[in-house]
PDB file of C-alpha atoms in Angstrom:
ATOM      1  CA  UNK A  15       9.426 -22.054  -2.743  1.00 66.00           C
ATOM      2  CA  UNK A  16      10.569 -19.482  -0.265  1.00 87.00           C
ATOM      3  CA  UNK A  17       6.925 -18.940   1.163  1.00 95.00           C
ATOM      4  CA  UNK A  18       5.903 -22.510   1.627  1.00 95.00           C
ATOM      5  CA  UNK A  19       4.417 -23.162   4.708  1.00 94.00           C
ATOM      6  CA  UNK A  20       5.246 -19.544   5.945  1.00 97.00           C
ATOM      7  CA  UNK A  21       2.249 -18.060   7.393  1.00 98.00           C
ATOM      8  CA  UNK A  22       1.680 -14.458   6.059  1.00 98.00           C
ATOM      9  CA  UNK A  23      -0.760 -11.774   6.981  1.00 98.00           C
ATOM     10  CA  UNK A  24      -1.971  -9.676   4.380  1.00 98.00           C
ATOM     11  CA  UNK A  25      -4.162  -6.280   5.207  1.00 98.00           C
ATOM     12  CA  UNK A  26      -6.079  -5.368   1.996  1.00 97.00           C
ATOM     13  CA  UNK A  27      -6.619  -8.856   0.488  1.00 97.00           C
ATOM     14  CA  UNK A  28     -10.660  -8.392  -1.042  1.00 94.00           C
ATOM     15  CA  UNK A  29      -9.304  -6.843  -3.849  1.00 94.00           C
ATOM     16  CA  UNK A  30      -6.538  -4.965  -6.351  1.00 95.00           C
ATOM     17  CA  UNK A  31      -2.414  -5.860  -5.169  1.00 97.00           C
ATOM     18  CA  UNK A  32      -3.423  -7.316  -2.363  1.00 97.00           C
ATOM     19  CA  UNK A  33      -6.130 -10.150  -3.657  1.00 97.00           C
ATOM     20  CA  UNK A  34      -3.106 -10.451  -6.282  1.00 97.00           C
ATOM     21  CA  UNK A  35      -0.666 -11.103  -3.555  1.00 98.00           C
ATOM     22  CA  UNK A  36      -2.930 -13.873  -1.566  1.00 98.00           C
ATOM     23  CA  UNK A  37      -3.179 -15.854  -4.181  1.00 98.00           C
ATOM     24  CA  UNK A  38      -0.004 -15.731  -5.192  1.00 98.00           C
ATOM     25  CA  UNK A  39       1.137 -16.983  -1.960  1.00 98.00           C
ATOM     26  CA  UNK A  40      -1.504 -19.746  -1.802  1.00 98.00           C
ATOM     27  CA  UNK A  41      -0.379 -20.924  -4.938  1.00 97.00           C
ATOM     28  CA  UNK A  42       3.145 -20.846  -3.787  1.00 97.00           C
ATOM     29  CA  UNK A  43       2.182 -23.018  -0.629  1.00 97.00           C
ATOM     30  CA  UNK A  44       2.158 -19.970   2.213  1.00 98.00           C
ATOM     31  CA  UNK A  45      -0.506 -20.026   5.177  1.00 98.00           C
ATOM     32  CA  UNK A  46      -2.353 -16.916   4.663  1.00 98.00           C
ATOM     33  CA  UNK A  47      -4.406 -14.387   7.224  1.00 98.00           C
ATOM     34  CA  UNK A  48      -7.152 -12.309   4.702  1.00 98.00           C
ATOM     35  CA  UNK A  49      -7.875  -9.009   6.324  1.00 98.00           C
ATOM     36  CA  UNK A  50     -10.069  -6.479   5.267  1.00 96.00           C
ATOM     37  CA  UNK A  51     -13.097  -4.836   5.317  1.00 94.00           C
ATOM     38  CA  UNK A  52     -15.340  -7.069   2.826  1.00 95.00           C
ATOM     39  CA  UNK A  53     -15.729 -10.631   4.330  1.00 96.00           C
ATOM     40  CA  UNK A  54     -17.515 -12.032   1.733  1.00 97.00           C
ATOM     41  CA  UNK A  55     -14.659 -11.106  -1.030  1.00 97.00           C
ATOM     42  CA  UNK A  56     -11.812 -12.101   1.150  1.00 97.00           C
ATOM     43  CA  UNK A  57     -14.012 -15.704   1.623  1.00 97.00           C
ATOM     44  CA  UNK A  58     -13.737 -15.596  -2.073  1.00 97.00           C
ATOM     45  CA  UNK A  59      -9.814 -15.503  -2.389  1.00 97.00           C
ATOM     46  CA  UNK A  60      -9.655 -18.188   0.626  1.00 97.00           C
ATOM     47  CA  UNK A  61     -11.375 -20.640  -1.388  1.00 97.00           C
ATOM     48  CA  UNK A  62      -8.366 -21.355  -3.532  1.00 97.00           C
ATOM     49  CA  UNK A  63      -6.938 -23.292  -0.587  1.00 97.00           C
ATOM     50  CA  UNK A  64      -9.573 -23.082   2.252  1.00 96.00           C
ATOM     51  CA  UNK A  65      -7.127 -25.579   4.385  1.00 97.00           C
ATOM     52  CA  UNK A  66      -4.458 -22.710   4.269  1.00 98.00           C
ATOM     53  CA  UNK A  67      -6.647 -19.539   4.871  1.00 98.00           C
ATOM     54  CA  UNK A  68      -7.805 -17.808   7.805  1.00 98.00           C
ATOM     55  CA  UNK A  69     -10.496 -15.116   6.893  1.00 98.00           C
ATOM     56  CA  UNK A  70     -10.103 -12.029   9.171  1.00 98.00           C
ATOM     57  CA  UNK A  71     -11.886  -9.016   8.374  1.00 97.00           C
ATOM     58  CA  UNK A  72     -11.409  -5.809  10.815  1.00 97.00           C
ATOM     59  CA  UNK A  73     -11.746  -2.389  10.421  1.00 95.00           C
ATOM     60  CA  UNK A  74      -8.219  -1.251  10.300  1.00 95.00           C
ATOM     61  CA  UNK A  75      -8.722   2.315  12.163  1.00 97.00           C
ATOM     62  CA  UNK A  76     -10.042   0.484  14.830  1.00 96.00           C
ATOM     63  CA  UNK A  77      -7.544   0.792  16.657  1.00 97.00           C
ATOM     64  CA  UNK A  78      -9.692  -0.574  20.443  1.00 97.00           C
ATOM     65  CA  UNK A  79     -10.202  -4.087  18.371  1.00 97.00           C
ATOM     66  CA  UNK A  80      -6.595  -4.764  16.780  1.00 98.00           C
ATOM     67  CA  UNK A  81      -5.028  -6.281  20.246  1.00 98.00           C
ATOM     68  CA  UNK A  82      -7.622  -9.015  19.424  1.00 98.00           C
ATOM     69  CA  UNK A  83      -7.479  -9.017  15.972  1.00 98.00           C
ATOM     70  CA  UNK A  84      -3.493  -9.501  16.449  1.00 98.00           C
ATOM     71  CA  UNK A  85      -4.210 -12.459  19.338  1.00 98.00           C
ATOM     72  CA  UNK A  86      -6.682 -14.005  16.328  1.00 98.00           C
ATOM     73  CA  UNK A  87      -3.914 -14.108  13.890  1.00 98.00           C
ATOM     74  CA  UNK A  88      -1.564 -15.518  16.072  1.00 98.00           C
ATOM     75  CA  UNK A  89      -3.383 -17.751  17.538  1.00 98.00           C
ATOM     76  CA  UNK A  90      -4.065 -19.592  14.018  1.00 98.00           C
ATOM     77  CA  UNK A  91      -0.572 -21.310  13.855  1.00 98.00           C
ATOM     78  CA  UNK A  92       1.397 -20.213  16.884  1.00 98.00           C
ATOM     79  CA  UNK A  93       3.349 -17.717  14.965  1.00 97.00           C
ATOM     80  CA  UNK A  94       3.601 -15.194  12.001  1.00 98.00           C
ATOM     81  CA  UNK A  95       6.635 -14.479   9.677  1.00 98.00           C
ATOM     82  CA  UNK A  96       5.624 -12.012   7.423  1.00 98.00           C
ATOM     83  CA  UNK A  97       2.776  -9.033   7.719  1.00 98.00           C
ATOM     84  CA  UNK A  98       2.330  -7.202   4.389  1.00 98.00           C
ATOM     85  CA  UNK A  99       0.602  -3.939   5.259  1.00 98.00           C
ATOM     86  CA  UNK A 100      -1.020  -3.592   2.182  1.00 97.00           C
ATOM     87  CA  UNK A 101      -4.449  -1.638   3.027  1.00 94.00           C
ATOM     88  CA  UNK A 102      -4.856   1.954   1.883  1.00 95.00           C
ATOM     89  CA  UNK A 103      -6.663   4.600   0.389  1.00 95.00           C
ATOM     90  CA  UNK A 104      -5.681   7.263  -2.547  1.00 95.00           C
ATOM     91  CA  UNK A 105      -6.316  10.708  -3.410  1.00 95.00           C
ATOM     92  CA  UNK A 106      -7.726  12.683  -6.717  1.00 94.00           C
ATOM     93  CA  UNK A 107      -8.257  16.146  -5.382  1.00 94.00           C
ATOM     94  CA  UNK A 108      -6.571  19.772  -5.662  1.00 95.00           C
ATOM     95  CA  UNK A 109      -4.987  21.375  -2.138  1.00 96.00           C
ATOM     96  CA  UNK A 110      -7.264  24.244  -2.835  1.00 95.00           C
ATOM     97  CA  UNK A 111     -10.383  22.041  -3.051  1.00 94.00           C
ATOM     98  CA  UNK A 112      -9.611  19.321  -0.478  1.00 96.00           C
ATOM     99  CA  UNK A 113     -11.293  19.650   2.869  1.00 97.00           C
ATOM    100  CA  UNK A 114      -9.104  19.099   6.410  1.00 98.00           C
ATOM    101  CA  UNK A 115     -11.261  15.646   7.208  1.00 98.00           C
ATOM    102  CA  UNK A 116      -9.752  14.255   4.044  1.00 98.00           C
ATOM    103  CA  UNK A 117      -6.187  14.757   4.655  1.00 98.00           C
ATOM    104  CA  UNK A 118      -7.304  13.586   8.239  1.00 98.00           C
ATOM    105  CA  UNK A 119      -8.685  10.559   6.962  1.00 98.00           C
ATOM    106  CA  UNK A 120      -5.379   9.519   4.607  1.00 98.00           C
ATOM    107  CA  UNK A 121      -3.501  10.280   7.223  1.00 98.00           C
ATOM    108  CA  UNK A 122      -5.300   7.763   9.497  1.00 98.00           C
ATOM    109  CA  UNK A 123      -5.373   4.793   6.755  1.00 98.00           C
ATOM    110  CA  UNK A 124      -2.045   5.277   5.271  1.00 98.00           C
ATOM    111  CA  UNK A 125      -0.190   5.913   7.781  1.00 98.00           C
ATOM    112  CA  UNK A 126      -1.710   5.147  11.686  1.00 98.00           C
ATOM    113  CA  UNK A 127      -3.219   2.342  10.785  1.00 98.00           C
ATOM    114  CA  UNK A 128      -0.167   0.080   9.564  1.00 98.00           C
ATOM    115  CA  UNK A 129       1.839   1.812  12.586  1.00 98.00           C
ATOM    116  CA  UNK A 130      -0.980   0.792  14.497  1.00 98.00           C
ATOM    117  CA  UNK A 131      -0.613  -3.279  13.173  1.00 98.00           C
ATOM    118  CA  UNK A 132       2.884  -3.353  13.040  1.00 98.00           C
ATOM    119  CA  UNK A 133       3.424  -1.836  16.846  1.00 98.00           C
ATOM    120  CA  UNK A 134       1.192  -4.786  18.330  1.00 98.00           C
ATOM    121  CA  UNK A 135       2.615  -7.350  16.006  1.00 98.00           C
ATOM    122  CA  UNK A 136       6.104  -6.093  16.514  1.00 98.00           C
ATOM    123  CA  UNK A 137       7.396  -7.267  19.932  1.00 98.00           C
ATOM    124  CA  UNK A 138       5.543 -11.104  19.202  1.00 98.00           C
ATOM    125  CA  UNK A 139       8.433 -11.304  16.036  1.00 98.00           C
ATOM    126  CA  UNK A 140      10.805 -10.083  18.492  1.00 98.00           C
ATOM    127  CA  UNK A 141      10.529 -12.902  21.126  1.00 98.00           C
ATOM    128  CA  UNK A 142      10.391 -15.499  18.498  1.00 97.00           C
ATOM    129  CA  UNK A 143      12.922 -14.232  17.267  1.00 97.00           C
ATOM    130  CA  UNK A 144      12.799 -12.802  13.868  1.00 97.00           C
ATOM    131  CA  UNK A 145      10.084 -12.339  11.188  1.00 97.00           C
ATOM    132  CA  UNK A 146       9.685 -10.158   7.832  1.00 98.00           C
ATOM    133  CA  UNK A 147       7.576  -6.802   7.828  1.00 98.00           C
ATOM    134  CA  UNK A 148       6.708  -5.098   4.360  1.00 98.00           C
ATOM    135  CA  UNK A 149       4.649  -2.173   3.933  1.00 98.00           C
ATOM    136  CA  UNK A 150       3.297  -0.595   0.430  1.00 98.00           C
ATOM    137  CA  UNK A 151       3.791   2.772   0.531  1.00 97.00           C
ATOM    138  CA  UNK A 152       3.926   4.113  -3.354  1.00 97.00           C
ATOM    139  CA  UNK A 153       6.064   6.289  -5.970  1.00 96.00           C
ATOM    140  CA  UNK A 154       3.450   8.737  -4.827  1.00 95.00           C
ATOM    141  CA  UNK A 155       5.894   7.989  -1.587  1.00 97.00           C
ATOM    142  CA  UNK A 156       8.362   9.106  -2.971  1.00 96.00           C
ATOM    143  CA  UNK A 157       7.762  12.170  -4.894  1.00 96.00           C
ATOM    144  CA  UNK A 158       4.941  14.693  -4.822  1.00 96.00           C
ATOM    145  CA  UNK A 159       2.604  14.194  -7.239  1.00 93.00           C
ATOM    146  CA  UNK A 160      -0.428  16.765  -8.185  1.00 94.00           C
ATOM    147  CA  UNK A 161      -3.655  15.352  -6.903  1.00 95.00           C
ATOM    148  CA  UNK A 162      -2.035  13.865  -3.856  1.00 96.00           C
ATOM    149  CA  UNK A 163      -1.481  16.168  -1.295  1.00 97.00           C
ATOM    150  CA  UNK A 164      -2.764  13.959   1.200  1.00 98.00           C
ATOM    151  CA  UNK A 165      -1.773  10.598   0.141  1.00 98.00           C
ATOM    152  CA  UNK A 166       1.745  11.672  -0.510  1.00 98.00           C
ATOM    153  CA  UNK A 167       1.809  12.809   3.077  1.00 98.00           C
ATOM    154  CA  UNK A 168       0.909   9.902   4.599  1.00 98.00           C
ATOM    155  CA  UNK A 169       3.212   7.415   1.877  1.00 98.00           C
ATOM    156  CA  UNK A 170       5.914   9.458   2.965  1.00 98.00           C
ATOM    157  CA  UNK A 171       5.153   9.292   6.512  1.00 98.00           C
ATOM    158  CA  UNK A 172       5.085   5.512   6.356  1.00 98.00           C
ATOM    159  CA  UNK A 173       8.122   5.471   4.676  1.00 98.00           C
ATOM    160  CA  UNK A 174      10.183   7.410   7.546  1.00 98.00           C
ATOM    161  CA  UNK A 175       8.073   4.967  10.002  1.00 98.00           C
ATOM    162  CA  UNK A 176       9.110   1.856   8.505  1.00 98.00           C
ATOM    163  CA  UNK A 177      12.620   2.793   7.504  1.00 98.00           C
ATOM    164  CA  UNK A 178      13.545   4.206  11.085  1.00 98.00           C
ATOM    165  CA  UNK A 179      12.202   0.980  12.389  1.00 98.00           C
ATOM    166  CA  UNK A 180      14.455  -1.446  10.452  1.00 98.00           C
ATOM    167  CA  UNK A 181      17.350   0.804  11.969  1.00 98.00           C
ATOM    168  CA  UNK A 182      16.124  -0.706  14.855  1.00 98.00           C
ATOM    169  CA  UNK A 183      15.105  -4.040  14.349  1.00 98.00           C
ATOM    170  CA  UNK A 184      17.041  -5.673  11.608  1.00 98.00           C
ATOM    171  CA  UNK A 185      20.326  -6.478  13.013  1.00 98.00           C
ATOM    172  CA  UNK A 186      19.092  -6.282  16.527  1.00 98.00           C
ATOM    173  CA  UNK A 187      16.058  -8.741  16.380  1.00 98.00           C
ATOM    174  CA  UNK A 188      16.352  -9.956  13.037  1.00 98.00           C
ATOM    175  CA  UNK A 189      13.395  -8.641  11.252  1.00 98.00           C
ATOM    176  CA  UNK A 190      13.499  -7.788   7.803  1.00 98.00           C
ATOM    177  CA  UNK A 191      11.612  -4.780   6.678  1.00 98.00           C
ATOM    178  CA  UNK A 192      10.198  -3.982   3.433  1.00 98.00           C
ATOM    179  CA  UNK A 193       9.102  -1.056   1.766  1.00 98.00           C
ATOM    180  CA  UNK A 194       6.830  -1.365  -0.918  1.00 98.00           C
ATOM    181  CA  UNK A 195       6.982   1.078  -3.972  1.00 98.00           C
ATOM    182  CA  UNK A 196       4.288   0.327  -6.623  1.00 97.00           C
ATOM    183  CA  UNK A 197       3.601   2.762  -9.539  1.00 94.00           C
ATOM    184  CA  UNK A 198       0.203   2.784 -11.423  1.00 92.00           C
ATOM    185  CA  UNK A 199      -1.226  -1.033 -11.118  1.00 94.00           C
ATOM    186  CA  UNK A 200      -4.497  -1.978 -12.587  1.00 89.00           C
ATOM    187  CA  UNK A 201      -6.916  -2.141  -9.961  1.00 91.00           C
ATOM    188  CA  UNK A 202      -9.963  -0.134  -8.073  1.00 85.00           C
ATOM    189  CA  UNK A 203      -7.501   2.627  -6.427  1.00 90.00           C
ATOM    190  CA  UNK A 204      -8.548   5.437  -8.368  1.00 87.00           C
ATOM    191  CA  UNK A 205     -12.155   4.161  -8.455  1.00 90.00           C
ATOM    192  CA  UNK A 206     -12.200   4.037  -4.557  1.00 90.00           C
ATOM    193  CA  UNK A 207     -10.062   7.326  -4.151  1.00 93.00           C
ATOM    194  CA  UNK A 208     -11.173  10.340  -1.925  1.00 95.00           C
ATOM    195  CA  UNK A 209     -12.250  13.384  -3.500  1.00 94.00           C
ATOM    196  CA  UNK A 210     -11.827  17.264  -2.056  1.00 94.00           C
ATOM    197  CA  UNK A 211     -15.020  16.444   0.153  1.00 94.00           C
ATOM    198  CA  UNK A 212     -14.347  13.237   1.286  1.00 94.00           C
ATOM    199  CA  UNK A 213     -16.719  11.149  -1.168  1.00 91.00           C
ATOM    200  CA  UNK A 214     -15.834   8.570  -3.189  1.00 89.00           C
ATOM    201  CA  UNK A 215     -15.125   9.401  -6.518  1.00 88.00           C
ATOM    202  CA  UNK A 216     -16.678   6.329  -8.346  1.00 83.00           C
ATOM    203  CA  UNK A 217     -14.761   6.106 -11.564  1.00 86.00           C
ATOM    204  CA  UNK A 218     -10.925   5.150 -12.752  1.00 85.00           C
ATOM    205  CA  UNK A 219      -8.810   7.271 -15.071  1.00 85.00           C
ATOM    206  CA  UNK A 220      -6.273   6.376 -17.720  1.00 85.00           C
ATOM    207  CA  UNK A 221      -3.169   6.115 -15.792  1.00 84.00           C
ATOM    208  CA  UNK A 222      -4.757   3.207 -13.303  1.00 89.00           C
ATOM    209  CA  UNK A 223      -6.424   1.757 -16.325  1.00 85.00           C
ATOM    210  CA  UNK A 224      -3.036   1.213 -18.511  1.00 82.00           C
ATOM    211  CA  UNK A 225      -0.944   0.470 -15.441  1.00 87.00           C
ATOM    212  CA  UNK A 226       0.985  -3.035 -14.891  1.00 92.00           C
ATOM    213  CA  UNK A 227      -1.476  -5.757 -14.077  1.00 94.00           C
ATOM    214  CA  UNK A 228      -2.033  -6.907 -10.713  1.00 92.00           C
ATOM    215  CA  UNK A 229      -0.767  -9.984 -11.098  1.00 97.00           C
ATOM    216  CA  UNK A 230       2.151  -8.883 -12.221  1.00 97.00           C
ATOM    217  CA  UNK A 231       2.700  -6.475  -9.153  1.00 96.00           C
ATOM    218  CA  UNK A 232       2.625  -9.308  -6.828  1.00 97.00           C
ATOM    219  CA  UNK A 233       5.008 -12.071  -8.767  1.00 98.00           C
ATOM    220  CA  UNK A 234       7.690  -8.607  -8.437  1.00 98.00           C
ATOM    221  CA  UNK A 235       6.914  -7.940  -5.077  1.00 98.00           C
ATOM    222  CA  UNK A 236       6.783 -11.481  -3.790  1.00 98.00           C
ATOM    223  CA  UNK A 237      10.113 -12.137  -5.180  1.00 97.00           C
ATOM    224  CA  UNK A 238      11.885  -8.543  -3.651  1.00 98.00           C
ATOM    225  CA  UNK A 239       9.966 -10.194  -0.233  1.00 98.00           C
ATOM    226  CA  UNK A 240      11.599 -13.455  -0.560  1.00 97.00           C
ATOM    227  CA  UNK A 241      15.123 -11.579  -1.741  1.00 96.00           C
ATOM    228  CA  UNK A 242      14.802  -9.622   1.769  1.00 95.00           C
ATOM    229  CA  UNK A 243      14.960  -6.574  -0.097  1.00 97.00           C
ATOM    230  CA  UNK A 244      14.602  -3.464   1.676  1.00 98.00           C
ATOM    231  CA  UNK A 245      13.106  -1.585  -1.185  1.00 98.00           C
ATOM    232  CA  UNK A 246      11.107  -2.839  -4.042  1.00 98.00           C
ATOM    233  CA  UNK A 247      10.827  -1.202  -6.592  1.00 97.00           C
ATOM    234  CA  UNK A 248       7.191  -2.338  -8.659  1.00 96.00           C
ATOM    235  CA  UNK A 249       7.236   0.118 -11.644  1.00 95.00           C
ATOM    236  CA  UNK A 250       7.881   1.036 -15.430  1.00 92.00           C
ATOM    237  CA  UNK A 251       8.237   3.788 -17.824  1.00 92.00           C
ATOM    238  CA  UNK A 252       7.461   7.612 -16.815  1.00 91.00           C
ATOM    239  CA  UNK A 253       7.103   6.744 -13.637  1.00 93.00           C
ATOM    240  CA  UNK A 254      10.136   4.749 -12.915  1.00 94.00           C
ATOM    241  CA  UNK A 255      12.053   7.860 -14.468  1.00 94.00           C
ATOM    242  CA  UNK A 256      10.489  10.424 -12.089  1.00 94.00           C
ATOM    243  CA  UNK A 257      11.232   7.865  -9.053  1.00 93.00           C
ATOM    244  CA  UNK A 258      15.091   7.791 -10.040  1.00 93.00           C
ATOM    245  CA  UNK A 259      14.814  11.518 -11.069  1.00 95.00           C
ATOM    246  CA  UNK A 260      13.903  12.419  -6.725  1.00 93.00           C
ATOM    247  CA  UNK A 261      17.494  11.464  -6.084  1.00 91.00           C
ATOM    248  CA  UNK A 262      19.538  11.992  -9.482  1.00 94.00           C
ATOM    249  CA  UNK A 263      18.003  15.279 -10.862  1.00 95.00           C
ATOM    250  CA  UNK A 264      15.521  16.640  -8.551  1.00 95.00           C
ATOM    251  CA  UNK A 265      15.346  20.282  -9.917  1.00 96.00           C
ATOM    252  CA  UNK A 266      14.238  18.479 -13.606  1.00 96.00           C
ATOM    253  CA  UNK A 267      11.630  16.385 -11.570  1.00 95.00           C
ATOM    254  CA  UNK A 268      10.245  19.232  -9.856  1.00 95.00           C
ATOM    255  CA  UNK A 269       9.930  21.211 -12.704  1.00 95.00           C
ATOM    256  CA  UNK A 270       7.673  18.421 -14.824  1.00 94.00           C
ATOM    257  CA  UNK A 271       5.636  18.208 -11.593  1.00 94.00           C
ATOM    258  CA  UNK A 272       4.973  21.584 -11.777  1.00 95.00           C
ATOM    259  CA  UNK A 273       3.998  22.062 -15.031  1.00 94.00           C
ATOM    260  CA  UNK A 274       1.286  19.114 -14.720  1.00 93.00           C
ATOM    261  CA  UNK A 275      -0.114  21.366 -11.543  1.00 94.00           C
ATOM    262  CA  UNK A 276      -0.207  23.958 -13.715  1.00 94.00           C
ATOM    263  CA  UNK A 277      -1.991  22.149 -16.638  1.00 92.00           C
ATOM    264  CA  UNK A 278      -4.151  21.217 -13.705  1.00 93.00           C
ATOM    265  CA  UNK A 279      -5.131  24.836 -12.473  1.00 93.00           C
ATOM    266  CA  UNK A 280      -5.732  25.414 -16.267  1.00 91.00           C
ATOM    267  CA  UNK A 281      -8.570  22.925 -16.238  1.00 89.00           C
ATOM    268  CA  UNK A 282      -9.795  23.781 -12.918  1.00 91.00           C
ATOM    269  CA  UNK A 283     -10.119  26.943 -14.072  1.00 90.00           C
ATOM    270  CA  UNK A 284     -11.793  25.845 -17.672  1.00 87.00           C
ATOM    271  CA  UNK A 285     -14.377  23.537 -15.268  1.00 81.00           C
ATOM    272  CA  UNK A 286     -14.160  23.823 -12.171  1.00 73.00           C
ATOM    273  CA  UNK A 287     -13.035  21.308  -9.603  1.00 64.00           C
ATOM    274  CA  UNK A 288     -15.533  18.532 -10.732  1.00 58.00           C
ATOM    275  CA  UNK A 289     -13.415  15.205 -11.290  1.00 64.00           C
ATOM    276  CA  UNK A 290     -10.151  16.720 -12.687  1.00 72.00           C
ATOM    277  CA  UNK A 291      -8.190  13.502 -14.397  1.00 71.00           C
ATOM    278  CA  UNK A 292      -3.737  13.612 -13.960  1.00 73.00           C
ATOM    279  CA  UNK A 293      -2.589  13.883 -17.272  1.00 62.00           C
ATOM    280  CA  UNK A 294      -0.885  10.797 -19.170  1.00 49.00           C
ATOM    281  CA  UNK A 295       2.246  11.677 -18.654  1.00 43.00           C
ATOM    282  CA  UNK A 296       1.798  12.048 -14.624  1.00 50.00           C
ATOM    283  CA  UNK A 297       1.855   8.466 -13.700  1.00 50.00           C
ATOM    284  CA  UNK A 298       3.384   9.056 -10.295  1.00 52.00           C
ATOM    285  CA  UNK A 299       2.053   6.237  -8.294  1.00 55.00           C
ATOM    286  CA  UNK A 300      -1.747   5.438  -7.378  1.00 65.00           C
TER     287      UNK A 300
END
């Protein structure tokens, strides 16, 4: 298999794409790096093949610990050849009701904190001479979704940040570069998504909940990965029209976007901001 005996890092591997993704490569024979916040899950997914696993948690804004978090992971087996940025945090909250901190925060977990991993990581796959870099950004990376604000900011910036950087790197130093682009998937996203004050919001909505299994999300983006595939594509129906829409017909896409904001402000209006759900037909990424 193309991942046997490659040694991978994965950031976000406790839970959702990313647990999906671990295993996926243990079972396909990979050496895998666990990062995250949770030690005790990520110990969890290492047990499938504890002889193939390194377990290292780290707080990914952190940004004074990561030259020693990166020495850790290389240390393990002399090398890496692939670092799937895969740790994030979404966003169910109107502009009008979301507080500054909040986009600061997105901003910082989206976006800095990949840049971060990636900077230090990126001149070791230089010297030895190649490697594979993947990042997943989102649909909601893509195309501005209501709700979002924030975390379509910062999947955007990564975006620009990871496709300017395989300008650089691919031909010259032979690193492949990924970007991720997943739609809804079944996990804990919306659960774990930041509200307009910065809490938690604490329970899932429809689109997450009816979205393409995790597992399935990481058999497609595991084989774009081992394809070298620049972009890959992980989504279906609505969503995979509005993504092809952003290019093809934006003026149509823009106009359905707008009418879910506006079927938004209606129900602001009806109840306040309290835990506003995106409608059905809004599946625009987690």
């Amino acid at each position: 298999m193309a991942f046997d005996n490659q040694v991978v890092w994965i950031t976000g591997a406790s839970s959702g794409i990313g647990e999906a993704l671990a295993r996926l490569l243990l079972q396909q024979g990979a050496r895998v790096i666990l990062s995250g916040r949770r030690e005790a899950a990520l110990q969890a997914v290492a047990e499938q093949a504890p002889q193939r696993a390194l377990v290292l948690p780290f707080e990914s804004t952190d940004y004074a610990a990561l030259p020693q978090v990166v020495e850790q992971a290389w240390a393990w087996q002399g090398r890496i050849d692939c670092l799937i940025n895969n740790a994030g945090v979404s966003q169910r909250s109107l502009a009008l009701d979301t507080r500054f901190e909040v986009y600061r925060e997105l901003m910082e977990v989206d976006y800095l904190a990949p840049v971060a991993l990636t900077q230090l990581l990126l001149p070791r796959l230089a010297a030895q001479g190649g490697g594979q870099l993947a990042v997943v950004s989102s649909v909601a990376g893509k195309v501005g979704a209501p709700l979002r604000t924030g975390y379509c900011g910062a999947k955007h910036a990564v975006i620009g940040y990871f496709e300017a950087l395989r300008a650089e790197v691919e031909q010259a130093h032979g690193i492949r570069v990924s970007v991720i682009l997943p739609g809804s998937v079944r996990t804990g996203v919306a659960v774990n998504a930041l509200g307009g004050d910065g809490a938690r919001r604490g329970r899932s909505d429809v689109n997450i909940d009816s979205g393409m299994p995790a597992e399935e999300a990481a058999r497609r983006i595991v084989e774009g990965l081992a394809a070298g595939q620049r972009s890959i594509e992980v989504v279906e129906g609505t969503e995979k029209i509005a993504l092809h829409l952003r290019s093809g017909d934006p003026e149509r896409l823009f106009t359905l976007t707008a009418a879910e904001g506006a079927r938004l402000a209606e129900e602001r209006a009806r109840n306040g901001n309290a835990d506003i759900d995106p409608g059905a037909v809004q599946r625009l990424g987690s």
